[in-house]
């Protein structure tokens, strides 16, 4: 019996010890639980809110995008809300617009637009754009035209809810102008900055006069400037692909980009048309009313005289397109400038061969 009581005393001590250990364990668990709970409760909104971040957000910033695809939701709005994909038809479009080149325009208001980031970058704060659009402008010595372009185009592109960047590709030096090669340079340089999957190639002197003409990409390569005032608001011919056009990255690569060997005015747009049709693509266009646009009147530039080789070159697109294009592009960047309205890249594209 004494032995039993002795054992019982031991058992009692062990049990008490066990109870103490359990109480300590429970308290530790409760303390940890409460601490984590209060941390979680503090996480909420502002951390992820980039909605009205000032202009220097990195170009490759926080989008939760898939490889090429369009992100379906965005985490920029903090308050536990996710952004939906932008609608097919942007809700703030105005339709026909008043565009006038007779009065000078001022860019000061645009330069203060907090929604534009350095480099002429914009993405809507209210939804996630379906595409990432690089707008490429071939350029030399057309400051006044560029000013009009920026003045009219930024508000239009914003109403179109595009995630876009503007690239002005300026040919350095005083060699003959090479529009198509500059466009290839623009494609290449834009991709170094952001995961663009759509490219709009636009003359600096063309403005759409209806904002329903969306500057984005379609199932087929798109010709956007279909009814120009300079052609009496008609297409000059069915295969015409000049002015403003858009190609997805995939469409552009399928044709090996644009030709690099058209020096001077003319023919390069027809070569691009040939490339597209040789690769089995067709041209998509907005309807005639929506596709109306205005060109700023100008004289032929001194260093952009009609290219005498253009007709022979156009007749040989099929043989040349696989070797002359983005795959054979050579140039060097001479300088660049970023403002809130554009990224300008100054390039040496080489010399026209002497005839
Ligand atoms: C037509 C086409 C254009 C192109 C060109 C033939 C239209 C509206 N456009 O334009 O897409 O096929 O014929 O090459 O029909 N540029 C400069 N500085 C220069 C020269 C040209 O910036 O010194 C740029 C500028 O963006 C200009 C573009 O190249 O808008 C086309 O040159 P253009 O405007 O002189 O030729 P245009 O109006 O006949
Ligand atoms: Mn022009």
CSV table of C-alpha atoms and ligand atoms in Angstrom, one decimal:
chain,number,residue,atom,x,y,z
A,1,UNK,CA,0.0,0.0,0.0
A,2,UNK,CA,2.8,2.4,1.0
A,3,UNK,CA,4.4,1.5,-2.3
A,4,UNK,CA,1.1,2.3,-4.0
A,5,UNK,CA,0.9,5.7,-2.3
A,6,UNK,CA,4.6,6.3,-3.2
A,7,UNK,CA,3.8,5.6,-6.8
A,8,UNK,CA,0.7,7.6,-6.6
A,9,UNK,CA,2.7,10.6,-5.4
A,10,UNK,CA,5.1,10.2,-8.4
A,11,UNK,CA,2.2,10.0,-10.8
A,12,UNK,CA,0.7,13.1,-9.3
A,13,UNK,CA,3.9,15.1,-9.8
A,14,UNK,CA,4.2,13.9,-13.4
A,15,UNK,CA,0.6,15.0,-14.1
A,16,UNK,CA,1.1,18.4,-12.5
A,17,UNK,CA,4.2,18.9,-14.7
A,18,UNK,CA,2.2,17.9,-17.7
A,19,UNK,CA,-0.5,20.4,-16.9
A,20,UNK,CA,2.1,23.1,-16.5
A,21,UNK,CA,3.7,22.3,-19.8
A,22,UNK,CA,0.3,22.3,-21.5
A,23,UNK,CA,-0.6,25.7,-20.0
A,24,UNK,CA,2.8,27.1,-21.2
A,25,UNK,CA,2.2,25.7,-24.7
A,26,UNK,CA,-1.3,27.0,-24.9
A,27,UNK,CA,-0.2,30.5,-23.9
A,28,UNK,CA,2.6,30.5,-26.4
A,29,UNK,CA,0.1,29.5,-29.1
A,30,UNK,CA,-2.3,32.2,-28.1
A,31,UNK,CA,0.4,34.9,-28.1
A,32,UNK,CA,1.5,33.9,-31.6
A,33,UNK,CA,-2.0,33.8,-32.9
A,34,UNK,CA,-2.8,37.2,-31.6
A,35,UNK,CA,0.4,38.7,-33.0
A,36,UNK,CA,-0.2,37.3,-36.5
A,37,UNK,CA,-3.8,38.4,-36.4
A,38,UNK,CA,-2.8,42.0,-35.7
A,39,UNK,CA,-0.2,41.9,-38.5
A,40,UNK,CA,-2.7,40.7,-41.0
A,41,UNK,CA,-5.2,43.2,-39.9
A,42,UNK,CA,-2.6,45.9,-40.6
A,43,UNK,CA,-1.8,44.8,-44.2
A,44,UNK,CA,-4.8,46.4,-46.0
A,45,UNK,CA,-4.8,49.0,-48.7
A,46,UNK,CA,-2.0,51.4,-49.5
A,47,UNK,CA,0.9,48.9,-50.0
A,48,UNK,CA,-0.3,47.9,-53.4
A,49,UNK,CA,-1.8,51.1,-54.6
A,50,UNK,CA,0.1,52.5,-57.5
A,51,UNK,CA,-3.0,54.1,-58.9
A,52,UNK,CA,-1.7,57.7,-58.8
A,53,UNK,CA,1.9,57.0,-58.3
A,54,UNK,CA,4.1,59.8,-59.7
A,55,UNK,CA,5.7,59.4,-63.0
A,56,UNK,CA,8.8,57.3,-62.4
A,57,UNK,CA,7.3,53.9,-61.8
A,58,UNK,CA,9.6,51.4,-63.5
A,59,UNK,CA,8.5,50.5,-67.0
A,60,UNK,CA,8.5,46.8,-66.3
A,61,UNK,CA,6.5,47.4,-63.2
A,62,UNK,CA,4.0,45.4,-61.2
A,63,UNK,CA,1.7,43.9,-63.7
A,64,UNK,CA,0.8,40.3,-63.1
A,65,UNK,CA,1.0,39.5,-66.7
A,66,UNK,CA,1.4,36.1,-68.3
A,67,UNK,CA,4.1,35.6,-70.9
A,68,UNK,CA,2.4,37.3,-73.9
A,69,UNK,CA,-1.1,37.1,-72.7
A,70,UNK,CA,-3.3,39.7,-71.2
A,71,UNK,CA,-3.6,39.8,-67.4
A,72,UNK,CA,-7.1,39.4,-66.4
A,73,UNK,CA,-6.9,41.1,-63.1
A,74,UNK,CA,-4.6,43.7,-61.7
A,75,UNK,CA,-3.5,44.3,-58.1
A,76,UNK,CA,-2.9,48.0,-58.4
A,77,UNK,CA,-6.0,49.0,-56.5
A,78,UNK,CA,-5.2,48.2,-52.9
A,79,UNK,CA,-8.5,48.0,-51.0
A,80,UNK,CA,-8.9,44.3,-51.7
A,81,UNK,CA,-10.4,45.1,-55.0
A,82,UNK,CA,-9.0,43.6,-58.2
A,83,UNK,CA,-9.2,45.4,-61.6
A,84,UNK,CA,-11.2,43.8,-64.4
A,85,UNK,CA,-10.1,43.7,-68.0
A,86,UNK,CA,-11.1,46.8,-69.9
A,87,UNK,CA,-14.2,46.5,-72.0
A,88,UNK,CA,-14.1,45.8,-75.7
A,89,UNK,CA,-15.7,49.2,-76.4
A,90,UNK,CA,-14.1,51.9,-74.2
A,91,UNK,CA,-16.9,53.8,-72.5
A,92,UNK,CA,-15.5,57.4,-72.7
A,93,UNK,CA,-15.1,57.6,-76.5
A,94,UNK,CA,-16.5,60.8,-78.1
A,95,UNK,CA,-16.8,59.7,-81.8
A,96,UNK,CA,-16.1,62.4,-84.4
A,97,UNK,CA,-13.5,64.9,-83.2
A,98,UNK,CA,-12.5,68.5,-84.0
A,99,UNK,CA,-8.9,68.5,-85.3
A,100,UNK,CA,-7.4,71.7,-86.5
A,101,UNK,CA,-3.9,72.5,-87.6
A,102,UNK,CA,-4.4,76.2,-88.2
A,103,UNK,CA,-3.9,77.3,-84.6
A,104,UNK,CA,-0.7,76.5,-82.7
A,105,UNK,CA,-1.2,74.2,-79.7
A,106,UNK,CA,0.2,74.2,-76.2
A,107,UNK,CA,1.5,71.1,-74.4
A,108,UNK,CA,1.6,72.5,-70.9
A,109,UNK,CA,-1.6,70.8,-69.7
A,110,UNK,CA,-0.5,67.5,-71.0
A,111,UNK,CA,2.9,67.8,-69.5
A,112,UNK,CA,1.2,68.1,-66.1
A,113,UNK,CA,-1.0,65.1,-66.7
A,114,UNK,CA,-0.3,62.9,-63.6
A,115,UNK,CA,-1.5,59.8,-65.4
A,116,UNK,CA,1.3,60.0,-67.9
A,117,UNK,CA,4.7,58.5,-66.9
A,118,UNK,CA,8.1,59.3,-68.1
A,119,UNK,CA,8.6,58.1,-71.7
A,120,UNK,CA,5.0,58.8,-72.8
A,121,UNK,CA,3.7,55.8,-70.8
A,122,UNK,CA,0.1,55.4,-69.8
A,123,UNK,CA,-2.1,52.6,-68.5
A,124,UNK,CA,-5.6,53.1,-67.4
A,125,UNK,CA,-6.2,53.2,-63.6
A,126,UNK,CA,-9.8,51.9,-63.9
A,127,UNK,CA,-9.2,48.6,-65.7
A,128,UNK,CA,-6.5,46.3,-67.2
A,129,UNK,CA,-5.9,46.9,-70.9
A,130,UNK,CA,-6.3,44.0,-73.2
A,131,UNK,CA,-3.0,44.8,-75.1
A,132,UNK,CA,0.3,46.5,-74.5
A,133,UNK,CA,0.7,48.9,-77.4
A,134,UNK,CA,4.0,50.5,-78.5
A,135,UNK,CA,3.4,53.5,-80.8
A,136,UNK,CA,6.3,54.0,-83.2
A,137,UNK,CA,6.8,57.3,-85.1
A,138,UNK,CA,9.5,57.7,-87.7
A,139,UNK,CA,10.9,61.1,-87.3
A,140,UNK,CA,13.3,63.8,-88.5
A,141,UNK,CA,13.0,67.6,-88.3
A,142,UNK,CA,9.2,67.7,-87.8
A,143,UNK,CA,9.0,69.3,-84.4
A,144,UNK,CA,5.8,71.2,-85.2
A,145,UNK,CA,4.0,68.1,-86.4
A,146,UNK,CA,5.1,66.1,-83.4
A,147,UNK,CA,3.6,68.8,-81.2
A,148,UNK,CA,0.2,68.4,-82.9
A,149,UNK,CA,0.5,64.7,-82.8
A,150,UNK,CA,1.2,64.6,-79.0
A,151,UNK,CA,-1.5,67.2,-78.3
A,152,UNK,CA,-4.2,65.3,-80.1
A,153,UNK,CA,-3.2,61.7,-79.6
A,154,UNK,CA,-2.5,61.4,-75.9
A,155,UNK,CA,-6.1,62.2,-74.9
A,156,UNK,CA,-7.5,59.9,-77.6
A,157,UNK,CA,-5.2,57.0,-76.6
A,158,UNK,CA,-6.2,57.5,-73.0
A,159,UNK,CA,-9.9,57.5,-73.8
A,160,UNK,CA,-9.2,54.3,-75.7
A,161,UNK,CA,-8.0,52.8,-72.4
A,162,UNK,CA,-4.7,51.6,-73.9
A,163,UNK,CA,-1.7,50.5,-72.0
A,164,UNK,CA,0.7,52.3,-74.3
A,165,UNK,CA,4.1,54.0,-74.8
A,166,UNK,CA,5.1,56.5,-77.5
A,167,UNK,CA,8.4,56.0,-79.3
A,168,UNK,CA,9.8,58.7,-81.6
A,169,UNK,CA,12.5,57.3,-83.7
A,170,UNK,CA,14.7,60.0,-85.1
A,171,UNK,CA,17.1,59.5,-87.9
A,172,UNK,CA,20.4,61.1,-87.1
A,173,UNK,CA,22.6,62.9,-89.7
A,174,UNK,CA,21.7,64.1,-93.2
A,175,UNK,CA,21.5,60.9,-95.2
A,176,UNK,CA,18.4,60.0,-97.2
A,177,UNK,CA,15.4,59.2,-94.9
A,178,UNK,CA,14.6,55.6,-94.3
A,179,UNK,CA,11.1,55.3,-92.8
A,180,UNK,CA,10.7,51.5,-92.7
A,181,UNK,CA,14.1,50.9,-91.1
A,182,UNK,CA,13.3,53.5,-88.4
A,183,UNK,CA,10.1,51.5,-87.7
A,184,UNK,CA,12.1,48.3,-87.3
A,185,UNK,CA,14.4,50.2,-84.9
A,186,UNK,CA,11.3,51.3,-83.0
A,187,UNK,CA,10.0,47.8,-82.7
A,188,UNK,CA,13.4,46.6,-81.4
A,189,UNK,CA,13.9,49.4,-78.9
A,190,UNK,CA,10.4,49.3,-77.5
A,191,UNK,CA,10.7,45.7,-76.6
A,192,UNK,CA,13.7,46.5,-74.5
A,193,UNK,CA,11.5,48.6,-72.3
A,194,UNK,CA,8.3,46.6,-71.8
A,195,UNK,CA,6.6,43.5,-72.9
A,196,UNK,CA,4.7,45.1,-75.8
A,197,UNK,CA,2.6,42.8,-77.8
A,198,UNK,CA,1.1,45.2,-80.3
A,199,UNK,CA,2.8,47.8,-82.5
A,200,UNK,CA,1.2,50.8,-84.1
A,201,UNK,CA,3.3,52.5,-86.7
A,202,UNK,CA,2.3,56.1,-87.4
A,203,UNK,CA,3.4,59.0,-89.5
A,204,UNK,CA,4.0,62.0,-87.4
A,205,UNK,CA,1.6,64.1,-89.4
A,206,UNK,CA,-1.6,62.0,-89.2
A,207,UNK,CA,-4.4,62.4,-86.7
A,208,UNK,CA,-7.6,60.3,-86.7
A,209,UNK,CA,-10.7,62.5,-86.5
A,210,UNK,CA,-12.8,59.8,-84.8
A,211,UNK,CA,-11.6,58.2,-81.5
A,212,UNK,CA,-13.6,55.0,-82.3
A,213,UNK,CA,-10.6,54.2,-84.5
A,214,UNK,CA,-8.8,52.1,-81.9
A,215,UNK,CA,-5.0,52.2,-82.0
A,216,UNK,CA,-4.6,48.5,-81.1
A,217,UNK,CA,-4.1,45.2,-82.9
A,218,UNK,CA,-6.6,42.8,-84.5
A,219,UNK,CA,-6.8,39.3,-85.7
A,220,UNK,CA,-5.3,40.5,-89.0
A,221,UNK,CA,-2.8,43.4,-89.6
A,222,UNK,CA,-4.8,46.6,-89.4
A,223,UNK,CA,-4.7,49.6,-91.7
A,224,UNK,CA,-6.0,52.5,-89.6
A,225,UNK,CA,-5.7,55.6,-91.8
A,226,UNK,CA,-8.2,54.5,-94.4
A,227,UNK,CA,-10.0,57.8,-95.2
A,228,UNK,CA,-7.5,60.6,-95.4
A,229,UNK,CA,-8.4,64.2,-96.2
A,230,UNK,CA,-5.4,64.3,-98.6
A,231,UNK,CA,-7.0,61.5,-100.7
A,232,UNK,CA,-10.5,63.0,-100.6
A,233,UNK,CA,-11.4,60.7,-97.7
A,234,UNK,CA,-11.0,57.7,-100.0
A,235,UNK,CA,-8.6,54.8,-100.0
A,236,UNK,CA,-6.2,55.6,-102.9
A,237,UNK,CA,-6.0,51.9,-103.9
A,238,UNK,CA,-7.0,48.6,-102.2
A,239,UNK,CA,-3.5,47.4,-101.3
A,240,UNK,CA,-2.7,50.8,-99.7
A,241,UNK,CA,-1.0,50.3,-96.3
A,242,UNK,CA,0.6,53.7,-95.7
A,243,UNK,CA,0.1,56.2,-92.9
A,244,UNK,CA,-0.9,54.4,-89.7
A,245,UNK,CA,-1.0,50.6,-89.3
A,246,UNK,CA,-0.9,48.1,-86.5
A,247,UNK,CA,0.6,44.6,-86.2
A,248,UNK,CA,0.8,42.3,-83.3
A,249,UNK,CA,4.2,41.0,-82.4
A,250,UNK,CA,3.3,37.7,-83.9
A,251,UNK,CA,2.1,39.2,-87.2
A,252,UNK,CA,5.2,41.4,-87.4
A,253,UNK,CA,7.6,38.5,-86.9
A,254,UNK,CA,5.7,36.4,-89.4
A,255,UNK,CA,6.8,38.8,-92.1
A,256,UNK,CA,10.3,39.4,-90.7
A,257,UNK,CA,9.4,43.0,-89.9
A,258,UNK,CA,9.8,45.7,-92.5
A,259,UNK,CA,12.4,46.2,-95.3
A,260,UNK,CA,15.6,48.1,-94.4
A,261,UNK,CA,16.5,48.9,-97.9
A,262,UNK,CA,14.0,51.5,-99.0
A,263,UNK,CA,15.8,54.9,-98.9
A,264,UNK,CA,13.8,57.9,-99.7
A,265,UNK,CA,10.1,58.4,-100.3
A,266,UNK,CA,7.7,55.6,-101.3
A,267,UNK,CA,7.3,51.9,-101.9
A,268,UNK,CA,8.1,50.7,-98.4
A,269,UNK,CA,4.4,50.5,-97.4
A,270,UNK,CA,3.7,48.4,-100.5
A,271,UNK,CA,6.5,46.1,-99.7
A,272,UNK,CA,4.9,45.6,-96.3
A,273,UNK,CA,1.6,44.9,-97.9
A,274,UNK,CA,3.3,42.3,-100.1
A,275,UNK,CA,4.9,40.6,-97.1
A,276,UNK,CA,1.6,40.3,-95.4
A,277,UNK,CA,-0.2,38.8,-98.4
A,278,UNK,CA,2.7,36.4,-99.1
A,279,UNK,CA,2.3,35.1,-95.5
A,280,UNK,CA,-1.4,34.5,-96.0
A,281,UNK,CA,-2.7,37.5,-94.1
A,282,UNK,CA,-5.4,39.9,-95.1
A,283,UNK,CA,-5.8,43.6,-94.1
A,284,UNK,CA,-8.4,44.6,-91.5
A,285,UNK,CA,-9.7,48.1,-91.6
A,286,UNK,CA,-12.2,50.3,-89.7
A,287,UNK,CA,-15.2,51.4,-91.6
A,288,UNK,CA,-14.9,54.4,-93.7
A,289,UNK,CA,-16.5,56.9,-91.3
A,290,UNK,CA,-14.6,55.8,-88.3
A,291,UNK,CA,-11.3,55.6,-90.3
A,292,UNK,CA,-11.3,59.3,-91.3
A,293,UNK,CA,-8.1,61.2,-90.5
A,294,UNK,CA,-6.3,64.4,-91.3
A,295,UNK,CA,-2.7,64.9,-92.5
A,296,UNK,CA,-0.9,68.1,-91.7
A,297,UNK,CA,-0.1,69.6,-95.1
A,298,UNK,CA,3.6,69.7,-95.9
A,299,UNK,CA,6.1,69.9,-98.7
A,300,UNK,CA,8.3,66.9,-99.6
A,301,UNK,CA,11.4,66.9,-97.3
A,302,UNK,CA,14.7,67.7,-99.0
A,303,UNK,CA,16.2,64.4,-97.8
A,304,UNK,CA,13.3,62.2,-98.7
A,305,UNK,CA,13.0,62.4,-102.4
A,306,UNK,CA,11.1,59.7,-104.3
A,307,UNK,CA,13.1,56.5,-104.3
A,308,UNK,CA,13.9,55.6,-107.9
A,309,UNK,CA,14.4,51.9,-106.9
A,310,UNK,CA,11.0,51.5,-105.4
A,311,UNK,CA,9.2,49.8,-108.3
A,312,UNK,CA,11.9,47.2,-108.8
A,313,UNK,CA,12.2,46.6,-105.1
A,314,UNK,CA,8.4,46.1,-104.7
A,315,UNK,CA,8.5,43.5,-107.5
A,316,UNK,CA,11.1,41.5,-105.6
A,317,UNK,CA,9.5,41.3,-102.1
A,318,UNK,CA,9.0,37.6,-102.2
A,319,UNK,CA,12.8,37.0,-102.8
A,320,UNK,CA,14.0,39.6,-100.3
A,321,UNK,CA,11.7,39.4,-97.4
A,322,UNK,CA,13.3,36.5,-95.6
A,323,UNK,CA,16.7,38.1,-95.6
A,324,UNK,CA,15.9,41.8,-95.4
A,325,UNK,CA,14.0,42.7,-92.2
A,326,UNK,CA,14.1,42.6,-88.5
A,327,UNK,CA,16.5,39.6,-88.8
A,328,UNK,CA,19.1,41.7,-90.6
A,329,UNK,CA,18.5,45.0,-88.8
A,330,UNK,CA,21.7,47.0,-88.0
A,331,UNK,CA,21.9,50.5,-86.4
A,332,UNK,CA,23.4,52.3,-83.6
A,333,UNK,CA,21.7,54.4,-81.0
A,334,UNK,CA,23.2,57.9,-80.9
A,335,UNK,CA,21.1,59.4,-78.1
A,336,UNK,CA,17.8,59.3,-76.4
A,337,UNK,CA,15.5,61.5,-74.4
A,338,UNK,CA,12.5,60.7,-72.2
A,339,UNK,CA,9.9,63.3,-71.4
A,340,UNK,CA,6.4,62.7,-70.0
A,341,UNK,CA,5.1,62.7,-73.6
A,342,UNK,CA,7.5,60.4,-75.4
A,343,UNK,CA,10.6,58.4,-75.6
A,344,UNK,CA,12.8,59.8,-78.3
A,345,UNK,CA,15.6,57.5,-79.7
A,346,UNK,CA,18.1,59.1,-82.1
A,347,UNK,CA,19.7,56.5,-84.3
A,348,UNK,CA,22.3,56.1,-87.0
A,349,UNK,CA,20.7,53.9,-89.6
A,350,UNK,CA,23.6,54.0,-92.0
A,351,UNK,CA,23.9,55.3,-95.6
A,352,UNK,CA,21.9,54.8,-98.7
A,353,UNK,CA,24.0,52.9,-101.2
A,354,UNK,CA,25.2,55.1,-104.1
A,355,UNK,CA,23.3,54.4,-107.2
B,1,LIG,C1,3.1,58.7,-97.5
B,1,LIG,C2,2.5,57.7,-96.5
B,1,LIG,C3,3.6,57.2,-95.6
B,1,LIG,C4,4.7,56.6,-96.4
B,1,LIG,C5,5.2,57.6,-97.4
B,1,LIG,C6,6.2,57.1,-98.4
B,1,LIG,C7,0.4,58.8,-96.1
B,1,LIG,C8,-0.4,59.6,-95.2
B,1,LIG,N1,1.6,58.4,-95.6
B,1,LIG,O1,3.5,59.8,-96.7
B,1,LIG,O2,3.1,56.3,-94.6
B,1,LIG,O3,4.4,55.4,-96.9
B,1,LIG,O4,4.1,58.1,-98.2
B,1,LIG,O5,7.4,56.9,-97.8
B,1,LIG,O6,0.0,58.6,-97.3
B,1,LIG,N2,9.4,61.8,-91.9
B,1,LIG,C9,10.0,62.7,-91.1
B,1,LIG,N3,11.0,63.6,-91.6
B,1,LIG,C10,11.3,63.6,-92.9
B,1,LIG,C11,10.7,62.7,-93.8
B,1,LIG,C12,9.7,61.8,-93.3
B,1,LIG,O7,9.8,62.8,-89.9
B,1,LIG,O8,12.2,64.3,-93.3
B,1,LIG,C13,8.4,60.9,-91.4
B,1,LIG,C14,7.2,61.5,-90.8
B,1,LIG,O9,6.7,60.7,-89.8
B,1,LIG,C15,6.3,61.5,-92.0
B,1,LIG,C16,6.6,60.1,-92.6
B,1,LIG,O10,8.0,60.0,-92.4
B,1,LIG,O11,4.9,61.6,-91.7
B,1,LIG,C17,6.2,59.9,-94.1
B,1,LIG,O12,6.8,60.9,-94.9
B,1,LIG,P1,6.0,62.1,-95.6
B,1,LIG,O13,5.0,62.6,-94.7
B,1,LIG,O14,6.9,63.1,-96.2
B,1,LIG,O15,5.3,61.3,-96.8
B,1,LIG,P2,3.8,61.2,-97.3
B,1,LIG,O16,3.0,62.2,-96.6
B,1,LIG,O17,3.7,61.2,-98.7
B,2,LIG,MN1,3.0,63.1,-94.7
